[in-house]
Short mmCIF file of C-alpha atoms and ligand atoms in Angstrom, two decimals:
data_model
loop_
_atom_site.label_atom_id
_atom_site.label_comp_id
_atom_site.label_asym_id
_atom_site.label_seq_id
_atom_site.Cartn_x
_atom_site.Cartn_y
_atom_site.Cartn_z
CA MET A 92 7.07 -4.04 -38.34
CA ILE A 93 10.65 -5.24 -38.55
CA LEU A 94 13.99 -5.17 -36.23
CA GLN A 95 16.83 -3.23 -37.82
CA CYS A 96 20.35 -2.74 -36.84
CA PRO A 97 20.98 1.02 -36.67
CA ALA A 98 24.65 0.36 -37.31
CA CYS A 99 24.89 -1.93 -40.37
CA GLY A 100 21.25 -1.99 -41.46
CA HIS A 101 20.70 -5.46 -41.13
CA GLU A 102 17.10 -6.47 -40.75
CA PHE A 103 15.34 -9.13 -38.64
CA SER A 104 11.90 -10.54 -38.33
CA VAL A 105 9.69 -10.02 -35.20
CA ASP A 106 8.31 -13.31 -35.33
CA ARG A 107 11.08 -14.97 -33.44
CA ILE A 108 13.34 -14.25 -30.73
CA VAL A 109 16.68 -12.13 -31.45
CA GLY A 110 18.83 -10.44 -29.04
CA TYR A 111 21.26 -7.82 -30.80
CA CYS A 112 23.06 -7.68 -34.09
CA ALA A 113 26.08 -10.00 -34.99
CA CYS A 114 27.89 -6.56 -35.54
CA GLY A 115 27.48 -5.87 -31.86
CA SER A 116 24.81 -3.21 -32.02
CA PRO A 117 21.35 -3.25 -30.20
CA LEU A 118 18.35 -3.48 -32.40
CA LEU A 119 15.61 -1.18 -33.05
CA ALA A 120 11.93 -1.70 -34.04
CA LYS A 121 10.84 -0.04 -37.16
CA TYR A 122 6.87 0.29 -37.46
CA ASP A 123 4.72 0.91 -40.63
CA THR A 124 4.44 4.61 -39.65
CA ASP A 125 2.32 5.32 -42.80
CA SER A 126 -0.59 3.11 -41.48
CA VAL A 127 -0.19 4.26 -37.93
CA ARG A 128 -0.42 7.58 -39.32
CA GLU A 129 -3.60 6.93 -40.85
CA ILE A 130 -5.17 5.19 -37.75
CA VAL A 131 -4.09 8.00 -35.44
CA SER A 132 -5.09 10.78 -37.73
CA SER A 133 -8.80 9.49 -37.65
CA ARG A 134 -9.06 8.93 -33.69
CA LYS A 135 -5.67 9.81 -31.90
CA PHE A 136 -4.59 7.41 -29.30
CA PRO A 137 -7.30 6.27 -27.02
CA SER A 138 -7.59 8.51 -24.14
CA SER A 139 -9.81 5.91 -22.21
CA VAL A 140 -6.92 3.77 -22.04
CA SER A 141 -5.02 5.12 -18.97
CA SER A 142 -1.87 3.25 -19.32
CA MET A 143 1.22 3.44 -21.69
CA TRP A 144 -0.87 0.65 -24.05
CA ARG A 145 -2.84 3.46 -25.32
CA TYR A 146 0.15 3.72 -27.80
CA ALA A 147 -0.45 -0.06 -28.84
CA GLU A 148 -0.16 0.93 -32.44
CA LEU A 149 3.60 1.83 -31.73
CA LEU A 150 4.21 -1.22 -29.61
CA PRO A 151 5.44 -4.58 -30.83
CA VAL A 152 3.14 -6.59 -29.02
CA ARG A 153 0.63 -8.09 -31.83
CA SER A 154 -2.18 -9.61 -29.78
CA TRP A 155 -3.81 -8.32 -26.74
CA SER A 156 -3.98 -11.68 -25.11
CA SER A 157 -0.30 -11.66 -25.05
CA VAL A 158 -0.12 -8.38 -23.00
CA VAL A 159 0.85 -8.85 -19.15
CA SER A 160 -0.43 -5.62 -18.03
CA LEU A 161 -0.31 -4.35 -14.22
CA GLY A 162 -1.32 -0.80 -15.18
CA GLU A 163 2.04 0.66 -16.13
CA GLY A 164 2.57 4.05 -17.53
CA TRP A 165 0.24 7.17 -17.84
CA THR A 166 2.04 8.56 -14.80
CA PRO A 167 1.49 12.20 -14.03
CA MET A 168 3.50 15.36 -15.07
CA LEU A 169 3.72 17.23 -11.83
CA SER A 170 4.22 20.69 -12.01
CA SER A 171 6.88 21.50 -9.47
CA ARG A 172 6.56 24.25 -6.93
CA GLY A 173 9.09 24.36 -4.55
CA LEU A 174 11.90 22.63 -6.76
CA ALA A 175 11.41 25.32 -9.52
CA ARG A 176 11.36 28.13 -6.88
CA ASN A 177 14.78 26.82 -5.29
CA LEU A 178 16.56 26.58 -8.79
CA GLY A 179 15.07 30.23 -9.93
CA MET A 180 13.10 28.44 -12.72
CA GLN A 181 9.63 29.63 -13.76
CA ARG A 182 8.65 26.12 -14.05
CA VAL A 183 9.79 22.54 -13.97
CA PHE A 184 7.79 19.41 -14.55
CA ILE A 185 8.47 16.27 -12.81
CA LYS A 186 7.43 12.99 -14.85
CA ASP A 187 6.62 10.98 -11.86
CA GLU A 188 7.48 7.43 -12.89
CA SER A 189 7.41 6.13 -9.18
CA ARG A 190 3.79 5.67 -9.75
CA ASN A 191 4.44 2.53 -11.83
CA PRO A 192 3.49 -0.87 -10.46
CA THR A 193 6.74 -1.70 -8.95
CA PHE A 194 7.73 1.85 -8.47
CA SER A 195 10.01 2.64 -11.07
CA PHE A 196 10.04 3.60 -14.70
CA LYS A 197 11.62 0.01 -15.21
CA ASP A 198 7.97 -1.22 -15.40
CA ARG A 199 7.55 0.14 -18.97
CA GLY A 200 10.32 -1.57 -20.66
CA LEU A 201 9.75 -5.00 -19.09
CA CYS A 202 6.29 -5.15 -19.35
CA VAL A 203 6.63 -4.61 -23.13
CA ALA A 204 9.68 -6.98 -23.26
CA ILE A 205 7.90 -9.62 -21.34
CA SER A 206 4.79 -9.52 -23.00
CA LYS A 207 6.34 -9.58 -26.46
CA HIS A 208 8.65 -12.73 -25.71
CA ILE A 209 5.51 -14.54 -24.49
CA GLU A 210 3.75 -13.77 -27.55
CA LEU A 211 7.04 -15.69 -29.07
CA GLY A 212 6.72 -18.54 -26.75
CA ALA A 213 9.38 -17.72 -24.05
CA VAL A 214 8.82 -19.16 -20.57
CA SER A 215 11.73 -18.05 -18.67
CA PHE A 216 13.63 -14.81 -18.35
CA ALA A 217 17.03 -13.77 -16.92
CA LEU A 218 18.31 -10.40 -16.09
CA PRO A 219 21.46 -8.70 -14.30
CA SER A 220 20.28 -5.43 -12.43
CA ALA A 221 20.88 -2.89 -10.09
CA GLY A 222 17.69 -3.57 -8.49
CA ASN A 223 14.78 -1.85 -9.80
CA ALA A 224 14.63 -3.76 -13.13
CA ALA A 225 15.11 -7.08 -11.11
CA VAL A 226 12.06 -6.29 -8.93
CA SER A 227 10.09 -5.13 -11.96
CA MET A 228 10.87 -8.12 -14.12
CA CYS A 229 10.15 -10.69 -11.20
CA ALA A 230 6.85 -9.06 -10.62
CA TYR A 231 5.74 -9.05 -14.53
CA CYS A 232 7.04 -12.69 -14.60
CA ALA A 233 4.79 -13.64 -11.58
CA ALA A 234 1.83 -12.00 -13.38
CA ALA A 235 2.47 -13.91 -16.55
CA GLY A 236 3.33 -17.25 -14.66
CA VAL A 237 6.68 -17.60 -16.06
CA ARG A 238 10.11 -18.22 -14.40
CA ALA A 239 12.51 -15.43 -13.48
CA HIS A 240 16.26 -15.38 -12.63
CA VAL A 241 17.91 -12.18 -11.37
CA PHE A 242 21.78 -11.21 -10.72
CA MET A 243 22.28 -8.35 -8.50
CA PRO A 244 25.41 -6.81 -6.99
CA ALA A 245 26.00 -8.14 -3.61
CA ASP A 246 25.79 -4.78 -1.96
CA THR A 247 22.28 -4.22 -3.41
CA PRO A 248 20.23 -3.22 -0.29
CA PRO A 249 18.32 -6.81 0.81
CA VAL A 250 14.94 -5.16 0.18
CA PHE A 251 15.50 -5.70 -3.58
CA PHE A 252 16.34 -9.38 -3.00
CA ARG A 253 13.42 -10.01 -0.64
CA GLU A 254 11.00 -8.31 -3.05
CA CYS A 255 12.27 -10.62 -5.94
CA GLU A 256 11.99 -13.71 -4.06
CA MET A 257 8.43 -12.53 -2.79
CA TYR A 258 7.62 -12.83 -6.51
CA GLY A 259 8.79 -16.27 -6.72
CA ALA A 260 12.03 -15.53 -8.61
CA GLU A 261 15.38 -17.07 -8.25
CA THR A 262 17.85 -14.14 -7.05
CA MET A 263 21.59 -14.47 -7.46
CA ARG A 264 24.35 -12.36 -5.29
CA VAL A 265 27.24 -11.30 -7.43
CA PRO A 266 30.23 -9.47 -6.08
CA GLY A 267 30.88 -6.31 -8.39
CA THR A 268 28.83 -4.13 -10.46
CA ILE A 269 26.01 -5.24 -13.05
CA ALA A 270 28.49 -5.89 -15.42
CA ASP A 271 30.01 -8.59 -13.29
CA CYS A 272 26.40 -9.93 -12.98
CA GLY A 273 26.12 -9.98 -16.66
CA THR A 274 29.23 -12.04 -17.02
CA ARG A 275 28.14 -14.54 -14.33
CA MET A 276 24.60 -14.67 -15.96
CA LYS A 277 26.23 -15.64 -19.25
CA LYS A 278 28.62 -18.25 -17.81
CA LEU A 279 25.50 -20.07 -16.41
CA ALA A 280 23.70 -20.14 -19.94
CA GLY A 281 20.32 -20.94 -18.66
CA ASP A 282 17.47 -21.81 -20.93
CA TRP A 283 16.10 -18.06 -20.42
CA VAL A 284 15.52 -15.11 -22.47
CA ASP A 285 18.25 -12.49 -21.72
CA LEU A 286 16.56 -9.26 -20.99
CA SER A 287 19.67 -7.18 -20.21
CA THR A 288 19.44 -3.78 -20.90
CA THR A 289 19.49 -2.99 -25.02
CA ARG A 290 20.63 -6.64 -25.46
CA GLU A 291 16.85 -7.18 -26.64
CA PRO A 292 15.13 -4.77 -28.67
CA TYR A 293 11.83 -4.53 -26.72
CA ARG A 294 12.69 -2.61 -23.47
CA VAL A 295 13.55 0.62 -25.22
CA GLU A 296 10.06 0.16 -26.93
CA GLY A 297 8.19 0.24 -23.46
CA LYS A 298 10.63 2.95 -22.21
CA LYS A 299 9.99 5.16 -25.28
CA THR A 300 6.47 5.50 -23.98
CA ILE A 301 7.74 8.31 -21.45
CA GLY A 302 8.42 10.37 -24.68
CA PHE A 303 4.81 9.81 -26.04
CA GLU A 304 3.37 10.77 -22.63
CA ILE A 305 5.72 13.88 -22.21
CA SER A 306 4.50 15.11 -25.60
CA GLU A 307 0.78 13.99 -25.22
CA GLN A 308 0.67 15.94 -21.51
CA LEU A 309 2.06 19.17 -23.16
CA GLY A 310 -0.59 19.03 -25.75
CA TRP A 311 1.48 17.38 -28.29
CA ASN A 312 4.49 19.60 -27.72
CA ALA A 313 7.97 18.98 -27.00
CA PRO A 314 9.44 20.46 -23.83
CA ASP A 315 12.76 22.34 -24.29
CA ALA A 316 14.79 19.86 -22.26
CA VAL A 317 14.45 16.47 -20.62
CA ILE A 318 16.78 15.55 -17.56
CA CYS A 319 17.65 11.95 -17.60
CA PRO A 320 19.78 10.25 -14.53
CA THR A 321 21.57 7.86 -17.02
CA GLY A 322 22.99 4.23 -16.27
CA GLY A 323 22.35 1.94 -19.38
CA GLY A 324 20.58 4.88 -21.19
CA THR A 325 17.28 3.15 -22.05
CA ALA A 326 15.41 6.54 -21.37
CA ILE A 327 17.81 8.40 -23.45
CA VAL A 328 17.45 6.15 -26.39
CA GLY A 329 13.64 5.44 -26.10
CA ILE A 330 12.58 9.41 -25.61
CA TRP A 331 14.70 10.14 -28.66
CA LYS A 332 12.92 7.46 -30.80
CA ALA A 333 9.53 8.44 -29.29
CA PHE A 334 9.85 12.00 -30.85
CA ASN A 335 11.26 10.79 -33.96
CA GLU A 336 8.01 8.46 -34.26
CA LEU A 337 5.76 11.12 -33.41
CA GLU A 338 6.95 13.26 -36.24
CA GLU A 339 6.60 10.41 -38.60
CA ILE A 340 3.18 9.98 -37.84
CA GLY A 341 2.22 13.55 -38.05
CA LEU A 342 1.26 13.94 -34.30
CA ALA A 343 4.05 16.59 -33.36
CA GLY A 344 6.26 18.78 -35.31
CA ASN A 345 9.80 18.56 -35.73
CA LYS A 346 10.62 20.35 -32.28
CA ARG A 347 12.84 18.16 -30.19
CA PRO A 348 13.69 18.29 -26.46
CA ARG A 349 17.30 18.60 -25.64
CA LEU A 350 18.25 15.60 -23.81
CA TYR A 351 20.60 15.71 -20.79
CA ALA A 352 22.22 12.55 -19.37
CA ILE A 353 23.22 13.00 -15.72
CA GLN A 354 25.78 10.81 -13.89
CA THR A 355 27.80 11.16 -10.61
CA GLU A 356 31.62 11.63 -10.58
CA GLY A 357 31.94 8.09 -9.23
CA CYS A 358 30.71 6.41 -12.44
CA ALA A 359 30.47 8.68 -15.57
CA PRO A 360 31.16 6.98 -18.90
CA VAL A 361 28.62 8.67 -20.96
CA VAL A 362 30.02 12.16 -19.68
CA ARG A 363 33.52 11.27 -20.68
CA ALA A 364 32.61 10.10 -23.98
CA ILE A 365 30.63 13.22 -24.65
CA GLU A 366 33.44 15.57 -23.35
CA ASN A 367 36.14 13.65 -25.44
CA GLY A 368 33.99 13.89 -28.56
CA GLN A 369 34.07 9.93 -28.68
CA ASP A 370 31.38 7.96 -30.69
CA ASP A 371 31.39 5.05 -28.49
CA ILE A 372 31.63 4.70 -24.64
CA GLU A 373 34.66 3.24 -22.99
CA LEU A 374 34.65 1.17 -19.83
CA TRP A 375 34.87 3.12 -16.64
CA GLN A 376 37.02 1.23 -14.37
CA GLU A 377 35.88 1.16 -10.50
CA CYS A 378 32.38 2.49 -10.85
CA ARG A 379 31.51 3.67 -7.37
CA THR A 380 28.07 5.59 -6.62
CA ARG A 381 25.19 5.39 -4.29
CA ALA A 382 22.85 6.05 -6.89
CA LEU A 383 22.83 2.33 -7.90
CA GLY A 384 20.93 2.34 -11.04
CA LEU A 385 23.49 4.56 -12.52
CA ARG A 386 26.37 2.31 -11.77
CA VAL A 387 26.78 0.93 -15.18
CA PRO A 388 30.55 1.02 -16.36
CA LYS A 389 30.00 0.34 -19.98
CA PRO A 390 26.33 0.88 -21.47
CA PHE A 391 25.79 -1.69 -24.20
CA ALA A 392 24.04 0.99 -26.36
CA GLY A 393 26.95 3.29 -26.32
CA GLN A 394 26.76 4.58 -29.99
CA LEU A 395 22.89 5.20 -29.66
CA ILE A 396 23.11 6.98 -26.33
CA LEU A 397 25.77 9.56 -27.59
CA ARG A 398 24.03 9.89 -31.03
CA ALA A 399 20.72 10.63 -29.23
CA ILE A 400 22.29 13.18 -26.98
CA ARG A 401 24.23 15.19 -29.57
CA GLU A 402 21.47 15.10 -32.29
CA SER A 403 19.00 16.59 -29.55
CA GLY A 404 21.55 19.52 -28.90
CA GLY A 405 21.67 18.34 -25.35
CA SER A 406 24.71 17.23 -23.43
CA ALA A 407 25.89 14.97 -20.51
CA LEU A 408 27.32 16.08 -16.94
CA SER A 409 28.61 14.48 -13.54
CA VAL A 410 27.53 15.80 -10.27
CA SER A 411 28.99 15.32 -6.86
CA GLU A 412 28.26 12.22 -5.16
CA SER A 413 28.26 14.05 -1.61
CA ALA A 414 25.33 16.33 -2.64
CA ILE A 415 22.84 13.43 -3.28
CA ASP A 416 21.38 13.11 0.23
CA SER A 417 20.88 16.79 0.86
CA MET A 418 19.08 17.09 -2.57
CA ARG A 419 16.85 14.17 -1.91
CA ASP A 420 15.91 16.13 1.51
CA ALA A 421 15.47 19.23 -0.48
CA VAL A 422 13.12 17.48 -2.97
CA ALA A 423 11.08 15.93 -0.29
CA ARG A 424 10.68 19.38 1.34
CA ALA A 425 9.95 21.27 -1.70
CA GLU A 426 7.59 18.99 -3.53
CA GLY A 427 6.43 16.24 -1.00
CA LEU A 428 7.89 13.57 -2.97
CA ASN A 429 10.49 10.86 -1.49
CA VAL A 430 12.55 10.36 -4.92
CA CYS A 431 15.26 8.02 -5.17
CA PRO A 432 19.01 8.91 -5.39
CA GLU A 433 19.15 8.72 -9.20
CA THR A 434 16.48 11.39 -9.42
CA ALA A 435 18.34 13.42 -6.80
CA VAL A 436 21.19 13.24 -8.98
CA ALA A 437 18.90 14.35 -11.93
CA CYS A 438 17.90 17.43 -10.01
CA LEU A 439 21.71 18.30 -9.26
CA GLY A 440 22.46 18.12 -12.83
CA LEU A 441 19.56 20.46 -13.62
CA LYS A 442 21.00 22.90 -11.07
CA ARG A 443 24.33 22.86 -12.78
CA LEU A 444 23.03 23.22 -16.12
CA ILE A 445 21.17 26.43 -14.99
CA GLU A 446 24.49 27.48 -13.52
CA LEU A 447 26.26 26.89 -16.53
CA GLY A 448 23.66 28.87 -18.86
CA LYS A 449 22.91 25.73 -20.67
CA VAL A 450 19.37 25.69 -19.31
CA GLN A 451 17.45 29.09 -19.22
CA THR A 452 15.05 29.92 -16.39
CA ASP A 453 12.06 30.42 -18.66
CA GLU A 454 12.45 27.08 -20.34
CA ASN A 455 10.00 23.93 -20.09
CA VAL A 456 11.99 21.54 -18.59
CA VAL A 457 11.21 17.88 -17.68
CA VAL A 458 13.06 16.13 -14.64
CA LEU A 459 12.57 12.25 -14.82
CA ASN A 460 11.60 11.02 -11.22
CA THR A 461 12.58 7.43 -12.32
CA GLY A 462 11.78 5.53 -9.10
CA ALA A 463 10.47 5.90 -5.59
CA GLY A 464 12.92 6.48 -2.73
CA TYR A 465 11.36 4.06 -0.38
CA ARG A 466 13.60 1.16 -1.15
CA TYR A 467 16.56 3.08 -0.48
CA SER A 468 15.58 4.97 2.81
CA THR A 469 13.94 1.90 4.56
CA SER A 470 15.77 0.52 7.64
CA ILE A 471 14.73 -3.27 7.55
CA SER A 472 16.04 -6.34 9.73
CA VAL A 473 17.44 -9.28 7.86
CA ASN A 474 18.36 -12.15 9.64
CA GLY A 475 18.67 -10.30 12.70
CA ARG A 476 21.11 -7.78 11.08
CA ASN A 477 19.89 -4.07 10.78
CA PRO A 478 21.14 -2.59 7.64
CA VAL A 479 20.33 1.13 7.54
CA TYR A 480 20.27 2.79 4.16
CA LEU A 481 19.51 6.35 4.97
C1 PLP B 58 15.95 4.60 -10.46
C2 PLP B 58 16.61 4.49 -11.45
N1 PLP B 58 16.74 5.57 -12.36
C3 PLP B 58 17.73 5.58 -13.33
C4 PLP B 58 18.37 4.55 -13.92
C5 PLP B 58 19.25 4.55 -15.19
O1 PLP B 58 18.34 4.10 -16.13
P1 PLP B 58 18.92 3.51 -17.50
O2 PLP B 58 19.56 2.34 -17.37
O3 PLP B 58 17.75 3.56 -18.57
O4 PLP B 58 19.87 4.46 -18.07
C6 PLP B 58 18.01 3.16 -13.02
C7 PLP B 58 18.42 1.90 -13.51
O5 PLP B 58 18.59 0.92 -12.93
C8 PLP B 58 17.25 3.42 -12.19
O6 PLP B 58 16.75 2.06 -11.40
ZN1 ZN B 59 24.53 -4.82 -37.12
#
């Protein structure tokens, strides 16, 4: 296994800690897929492992003793009842990532990244985050007994700070967006490993297991489309990588899902780049959305995100901010699921794609429920104040 730059082809060893390429591109892990194909053809992936570690041959950690697992992944693909009916679809699958250890899909990436870096000797980690990734990193660092430092926008609901502190992490409140958090983090230049989205190669490796699971749960078949609420774009990049690797090891055919990136009108840099035919993503000034995980002004993996969307035959669209709450309520009533605002954005996106005729009502569509709604719908008292996030 090596790390390779998809932009300039430069290769890096996986035996020491590296971030991204000198040319400015994220790095991607490349496996010896011939040997994985041999192993997998004789015994498939072990179904007895009901976590994402069933795909260990296609994950970067070399020794089991380095794996810091809290039971992440192998989340259910729920067959929607009410949402599908409301949208006029014959069926919709909901990949329910809220079942992960800290209730979001961030656990997959942070579990792999922390395990791999610990294998390489790291003892301290840092990350700018909209909230869920911070909680996830802090939980895994606590489990591993290593230090965590998180930088979150000051207007992140207090429950995220509280949870990180519970895990023993150092938390920093930074005015502005996740981009400002990243700038502050860089200025402080601590002795930590930087786990910022796609600025290190292993979070995408964890995220790609969503793609493996979608395929396996559909009998090693690709759905027609996957609907991804998109901020930093790790799900898009990871799922695309997963389907390529499955084909390389002969477990799935060459059918790929169309990938749809959904954002809101208040922060839609991916959508603008797709609509303008650009090959990189430009900074979105004044990002404003209450789907906090989607408040990313300029994803670092811009070229990879755009390439995955285009190669898949998918697209990107933005939805109205004002419809988020009513969609959350509609999903709760239709499905019995308290989804996060980001998932409501994905559902609004699917609704629009059907209206536009880009998704047909008889297609197999998977919506990612990227996280639980609880942190966003709790009214908690902090220092005598009573913020309400409903
Ligand atoms: C709940 C939730 N959904 C979606 C996203 C966006 O994910 P990505 O950065 O992989 O595009 C985030 C990121 O913070 C999130 O917390
Ligand atoms: Zn490069």
